[in-house]
CSV table of C-alpha atoms in Angstrom, one decimal:
chain,number,residue,atom,x,y,z
A,1397,ASP,CA,-13.5,15.1,6.1
A,1398,THR,CA,-10.2,13.1,5.7
A,1399,ALA,CA,-10.9,9.4,5.8
A,1400,VAL,CA,-7.6,8.2,7.3
A,1401,SER,CA,-5.6,10.8,9.0
A,1402,GLN,CA,-2.2,10.4,10.6
A,1403,THR,CA,0.0,12.8,12.6
A,1404,PRO,CA,2.6,14.1,12.4
A,1405,LYS,CA,3.3,14.3,8.7
A,1406,TYR,CA,7.1,14.7,9.4
A,1407,LEU,CA,9.1,13.6,12.3
A,1408,VAL,CA,12.8,14.2,12.8
A,1409,THR,CA,14.4,12.8,15.9
A,1410,GLN,CA,17.7,11.5,17.2
A,1411,MET,CA,18.7,7.9,17.8
A,1412,GLY,CA,17.6,6.5,21.1
A,1413,ASN,CA,14.5,8.6,21.4
A,1414,ASP,CA,11.0,7.3,21.7
A,1415,LYS,CA,8.3,8.7,19.4
A,1416,SER,CA,4.6,8.0,18.5
A,1417,ILE,CA,2.6,8.3,15.4
A,1418,LYS,CA,-1.2,8.6,15.6
A,1419,CYS,CA,-3.8,7.4,13.2
A,1420,GLU,CA,-7.5,7.8,13.0
A,1421,GLN,CA,-10.1,6.7,10.5
A,1422,ASN,CA,-13.7,7.9,10.2
A,1423,LEU,CA,-14.8,5.3,7.6
A,1424,GLY,CA,-16.3,2.9,10.2
A,1425,HIS,CA,-13.8,0.2,9.1
A,1426,ASP,CA,-13.1,-2.7,11.4
A,1427,THR,CA,-9.5,-3.3,10.5
A,1428,MET,CA,-6.5,-1.0,10.6
A,1429,TYR,CA,-2.9,-1.4,9.5
A,1430,TRP,CA,0.6,0.0,9.7
A,1431,TYR,CA,2.7,-0.2,6.6
A,1432,LYS,CA,6.3,0.9,6.2
A,1433,GLN,CA,7.8,2.2,3.0
A,1434,ASP,CA,11.6,1.8,3.2
A,1435,SER,CA,14.4,3.4,1.2
A,1436,LYS,CA,14.0,0.8,-1.5
A,1437,LYS,CA,10.3,1.9,-1.9
A,1438,PHE,CA,8.7,-1.3,-0.9
A,1439,LEU,CA,5.5,-1.0,1.1
A,1440,LYS,CA,5.5,-3.7,3.7
A,1441,ILE,CA,2.9,-4.6,6.3
A,1442,MET,CA,3.9,-4.3,9.9
A,1443,PHE,CA,0.7,-4.8,11.9
A,1444,SER,CA,-3.0,-5.2,11.5
A,1445,TYR,CA,-5.7,-4.8,14.1
A,1446,ASN,CA,-9.3,-5.9,13.9
A,1447,ASN,CA,-11.6,-4.4,16.4
A,1448,LYS,CA,-8.7,-3.5,18.7
A,1449,GLU,CA,-7.3,-7.0,18.5
A,1450,LEU,CA,-3.8,-7.7,17.0
A,1451,ILE,CA,-4.2,-9.9,14.0
A,1452,ILE,CA,-0.9,-9.6,12.0
A,1453,ASN,CA,2.5,-8.9,13.4
A,1454,GLU,CA,5.1,-9.2,10.7
A,1455,THR,CA,8.2,-9.9,12.7
A,1456,VAL,CA,8.7,-6.3,13.6
A,1457,PRO,CA,11.2,-5.6,16.3
A,1458,ASN,CA,9.5,-5.3,19.7
A,1459,ARG,CA,10.7,-1.7,19.9
A,1460,PHE,CA,7.6,-1.1,17.8
A,1461,SER,CA,4.4,-1.3,19.8
A,1462,PRO,CA,1.0,-0.6,18.2
A,1463,LYS,CA,-1.9,0.4,20.4
A,1464,SER,CA,-5.6,0.5,19.4
A,1465,PRO,CA,-7.7,2.2,22.0
A,1466,ASP,CA,-10.8,1.7,19.8
A,1467,LYS,CA,-11.5,0.5,16.3
A,1468,ALA,CA,-11.1,4.0,14.9
A,1469,HIS,CA,-7.6,4.6,16.2
A,1470,LEU,CA,-4.3,2.8,15.8
A,1471,ASN,CA,-1.2,4.4,17.1
A,1472,LEU,CA,2.4,3.4,16.7
A,1473,HIS,CA,4.9,3.9,19.4
A,1474,ILE,CA,8.6,3.3,18.7
A,1475,ASN,CA,11.2,3.0,21.4
A,1476,SER,CA,14.9,3.5,21.2
A,1477,LEU,CA,14.8,4.7,17.6
A,1478,GLU,CA,17.6,3.6,15.3
A,1479,LEU,CA,18.9,5.0,12.0
A,1480,GLY,CA,17.3,2.1,10.1
A,1481,ASP,CA,13.9,3.1,11.3
A,1482,SER,CA,14.0,6.1,8.9
A,1483,ALA,CA,11.1,5.5,6.5
A,1484,VAL,CA,7.6,6.6,5.6
A,1485,TYR,CA,5.0,5.0,7.7
A,1486,PHE,CA,1.5,4.6,6.4
A,1487,CYS,CA,-1.6,3.9,8.3
A,1488,ALA,CA,-4.5,2.2,6.5
A,1489,SER,CA,-8.0,0.8,7.1
A,1490,SER,CA,-10.4,-1.6,5.5
A,1491,GLN,CA,-13.6,-3.5,6.0
A,1492,VAL,CA,-13.1,-6.9,7.4
A,1493,THR,CA,-15.4,-8.8,5.1
A,1494,GLY,CA,-14.7,-9.4,1.4
A,1495,ARG,CA,-11.9,-8.0,-0.6
A,1496,SER,CA,-12.4,-4.3,0.2
A,1497,PRO,CA,-9.4,-2.2,-0.7
A,1498,LEU,CA,-7.2,-0.5,1.8
A,1499,HIS,CA,-7.6,3.2,2.4
A,1500,PHE,CA,-4.3,4.8,3.3
A,1501,GLY,CA,-3.4,7.9,5.2
A,1502,ASN,CA,-0.9,10.3,3.7
A,1503,GLY,CA,2.1,8.9,5.6
A,1504,THR,CA,4.5,10.0,8.2
A,1505,ARG,CA,8.1,10.6,7.1
A,1506,LEU,CA,10.3,9.6,10.0
A,1507,THR,CA,13.9,10.7,9.9
A,1508,VAL,CA,16.3,9.4,12.6
A,1509,THR,CA,19.6,11.3,12.9
B,1034,ASP,CA,12.6,-12.1,-1.8
B,1035,GLN,CA,10.4,-10.1,-4.1
B,1036,GLN,CA,7.1,-11.9,-4.6
B,1037,VAL,CA,5.7,-9.0,-6.6
B,1038,LYS,CA,7.9,-7.4,-9.2
B,1039,GLN,CA,7.5,-4.3,-11.2
B,1040,ASN,CA,10.5,-4.3,-13.3
B,1041,SER,CA,10.1,-0.9,-14.9
B,1042,PRO,CA,10.9,1.8,-12.5
B,1043,SER,CA,9.5,4.5,-14.8
B,1044,LEU,CA,7.4,4.9,-18.0
B,1045,SER,CA,6.8,8.0,-20.1
B,1046,VAL,CA,3.9,8.3,-22.6
B,1047,GLN,CA,2.2,11.1,-24.6
B,1048,GLU,CA,-1.2,12.4,-23.6
B,1049,GLY,CA,-3.9,10.5,-25.4
B,1050,ARG,CA,-1.8,7.3,-25.9
B,1051,ILE,CA,-2.0,4.1,-24.1
B,1052,SER,CA,0.0,3.5,-20.9
B,1053,ILE,CA,0.8,-0.2,-20.1
B,1054,LEU,CA,2.2,-1.0,-16.6
B,1055,ASN,CA,3.4,-4.5,-15.9
B,1056,CYS,CA,3.6,-6.6,-12.9
B,1057,ASP,CA,4.9,-10.2,-12.3
B,1058,TYR,CA,4.4,-12.3,-9.2
B,1059,THR,CA,6.0,-15.5,-8.0
B,1060,ASN,CA,3.7,-16.8,-5.3
B,1061,SER,CA,1.1,-19.2,-6.7
B,1062,MET,CA,-1.0,-18.7,-3.6
B,1063,PHE,CA,-1.9,-15.1,-4.7
B,1064,ASP,CA,-5.4,-15.0,-5.9
B,1065,TYR,CA,-6.4,-11.3,-5.7
B,1066,PHE,CA,-4.6,-8.4,-7.3
B,1067,LEU,CA,-4.9,-4.7,-7.0
B,1068,TRP,CA,-3.4,-1.5,-8.5
B,1069,TYR,CA,-2.9,1.5,-6.4
B,1070,LYS,CA,-1.9,5.0,-7.5
B,1071,LYS,CA,0.2,7.3,-5.5
B,1072,TYR,CA,0.9,11.1,-5.8
B,1073,PRO,CA,3.8,12.7,-4.0
B,1074,ALA,CA,3.3,13.3,-0.3
B,1075,GLU,CA,0.0,11.4,-0.4
B,1076,GLY,CA,-0.9,7.8,0.5
B,1077,PRO,CA,-1.7,5.2,-2.1
B,1078,THR,CA,-5.3,5.2,-3.4
B,1079,PHE,CA,-7.1,2.2,-4.8
B,1080,LEU,CA,-7.5,2.1,-8.5
B,1081,ILE,CA,-8.8,-1.3,-9.7
B,1082,SER,CA,-8.6,-4.9,-8.7
B,1083,ILE,CA,-9.0,-8.4,-10.2
B,1084,SER,CA,-9.7,-11.8,-8.8
B,1085,SER,CA,-7.9,-14.9,-10.1
B,1086,ILE,CA,-11.2,-16.2,-11.5
B,1087,LYS,CA,-11.2,-13.5,-14.1
B,1088,ASP,CA,-8.7,-12.5,-16.7
B,1089,LYS,CA,-9.9,-8.9,-17.3
B,1090,ASN,CA,-11.5,-6.2,-15.3
B,1091,GLU,CA,-12.4,-2.8,-16.7
B,1092,ASP,CA,-13.3,0.5,-15.0
B,1093,GLY,CA,-13.5,3.5,-17.3
B,1094,ARG,CA,-10.1,4.2,-18.8
B,1095,PHE,CA,-8.5,1.6,-16.6
B,1096,THR,CA,-8.3,-2.1,-17.5
B,1097,VAL,CA,-6.4,-4.8,-15.7
B,1098,PHE,CA,-5.4,-8.0,-17.4
B,1099,LEU,CA,-4.4,-11.2,-15.6
B,1100,ASN,CA,-2.4,-14.1,-17.1
B,1101,LYS,CA,-2.3,-16.7,-14.4
B,1102,SER,CA,-0.2,-19.2,-16.3
B,1103,ALA,CA,2.5,-16.5,-16.8
B,1104,LYS,CA,1.9,-15.0,-13.3
B,1105,HIS,CA,1.7,-11.7,-15.0
B,1106,LEU,CA,-0.7,-8.8,-14.8
B,1107,SER,CA,-0.9,-5.5,-16.5
B,1108,LEU,CA,-2.7,-2.2,-16.2
B,1109,HIS,CA,-3.8,-0.4,-19.3
B,1110,ILE,CA,-4.8,3.3,-19.2
B,1111,VAL,CA,-6.5,4.6,-22.3
B,1112,PRO,CA,-6.3,7.4,-23.1
B,1113,SER,CA,-3.6,8.6,-20.8
B,1114,GLN,CA,-4.0,12.0,-19.2
B,1115,PRO,CA,-1.4,14.3,-17.5
B,1116,GLY,CA,-3.3,13.8,-14.3
B,1117,ASP,CA,-2.5,10.1,-14.4
B,1118,SER,CA,1.2,11.0,-13.7
B,1119,ALA,CA,1.9,9.2,-10.5
B,1120,VAL,CA,3.6,6.1,-9.0
B,1121,TYR,CA,1.5,2.9,-9.7
B,1122,PHE,CA,1.8,0.0,-7.3
B,1123,CYS,CA,0.8,-3.5,-8.0
B,1124,ALA,CA,-0.3,-5.5,-5.0
B,1125,ALA,CA,-1.3,-9.1,-4.4
B,1126,SER,CA,-3.0,-11.1,-1.7
B,1127,PRO,CA,-3.3,-14.9,-1.0
B,1128,ASN,CA,-6.2,-14.5,1.4
B,1129,SER,CA,-9.9,-14.7,0.9
B,1130,GLY,CA,-10.4,-11.5,2.8
B,1131,GLY,CA,-11.3,-11.0,6.4
B,1132,SER,CA,-9.0,-10.0,9.2
B,1133,ASN,CA,-6.0,-11.8,7.7
B,1134,TYR,CA,-6.1,-9.7,4.6
B,1135,LYS,CA,-2.5,-8.9,3.8
B,1136,LEU,CA,-1.1,-7.2,0.7
B,1137,THR,CA,2.3,-7.7,-0.8
B,1138,PHE,CA,3.3,-4.7,-2.9
B,1139,GLY,CA,5.7,-4.2,-5.8
B,1140,LYS,CA,8.2,-1.3,-5.8
B,1141,GLY,CA,6.1,0.8,-8.1
B,1142,THR,CA,6.4,2.3,-11.5
B,1143,LEU,CA,6.5,6.1,-12.0
B,1144,LEU,CA,4.2,7.0,-14.9
B,1145,THR,CA,4.7,10.4,-16.6
B,1146,VAL,CA,2.1,11.5,-19.1
B,1147,ASN,CA,3.4,14.4,-21.2
B,1148,PRO,CA,1.0,16.9,-22.6
């Protein structure tokens, strides 16, 4: 009965490869997000989608392409992986209206070698 | 450009005592603040929030204080319990909610509560 689930939990890959991270939420929320926690431990927003529509794109390289097939899913595809992409990626969701807090998944630790 | 700063990377307290975690912000447009708690290998979980129209919000053992003039907020945990040991993130938002809701996080403070 996990609220926000993302897979895989760990991802180890080589530079230049293409990989995807999947995220699903069963909370009925309208908005979903991708956050990145880098080596300095900052959590920074990458994207947000509202009802499958891209709302926020925080100057992320276009090697990163989010895809939202429906409002319960937001996947992240990364092309031509670079060493600097190594981080923990968190998916999150929230209600659109009001100041409802974000509900986070447990993260995907991506290691690029 | 750190708009939300948690200057103490770690804090250690004894069980039963008060834990005080601090957070400073620089962006005057922030008007909504949240604290999240994170255990290892898990995602952050929402703890408590405060709007800029208030200076205090309380929820059980957790109280958040906001000093707008100083651009400072703090989280008080009383009494502290070993299960409170986690990383605490301060976050802020300039928006009124809706689909442009965007949080800026601090780096976090690792709280260790010793039995």
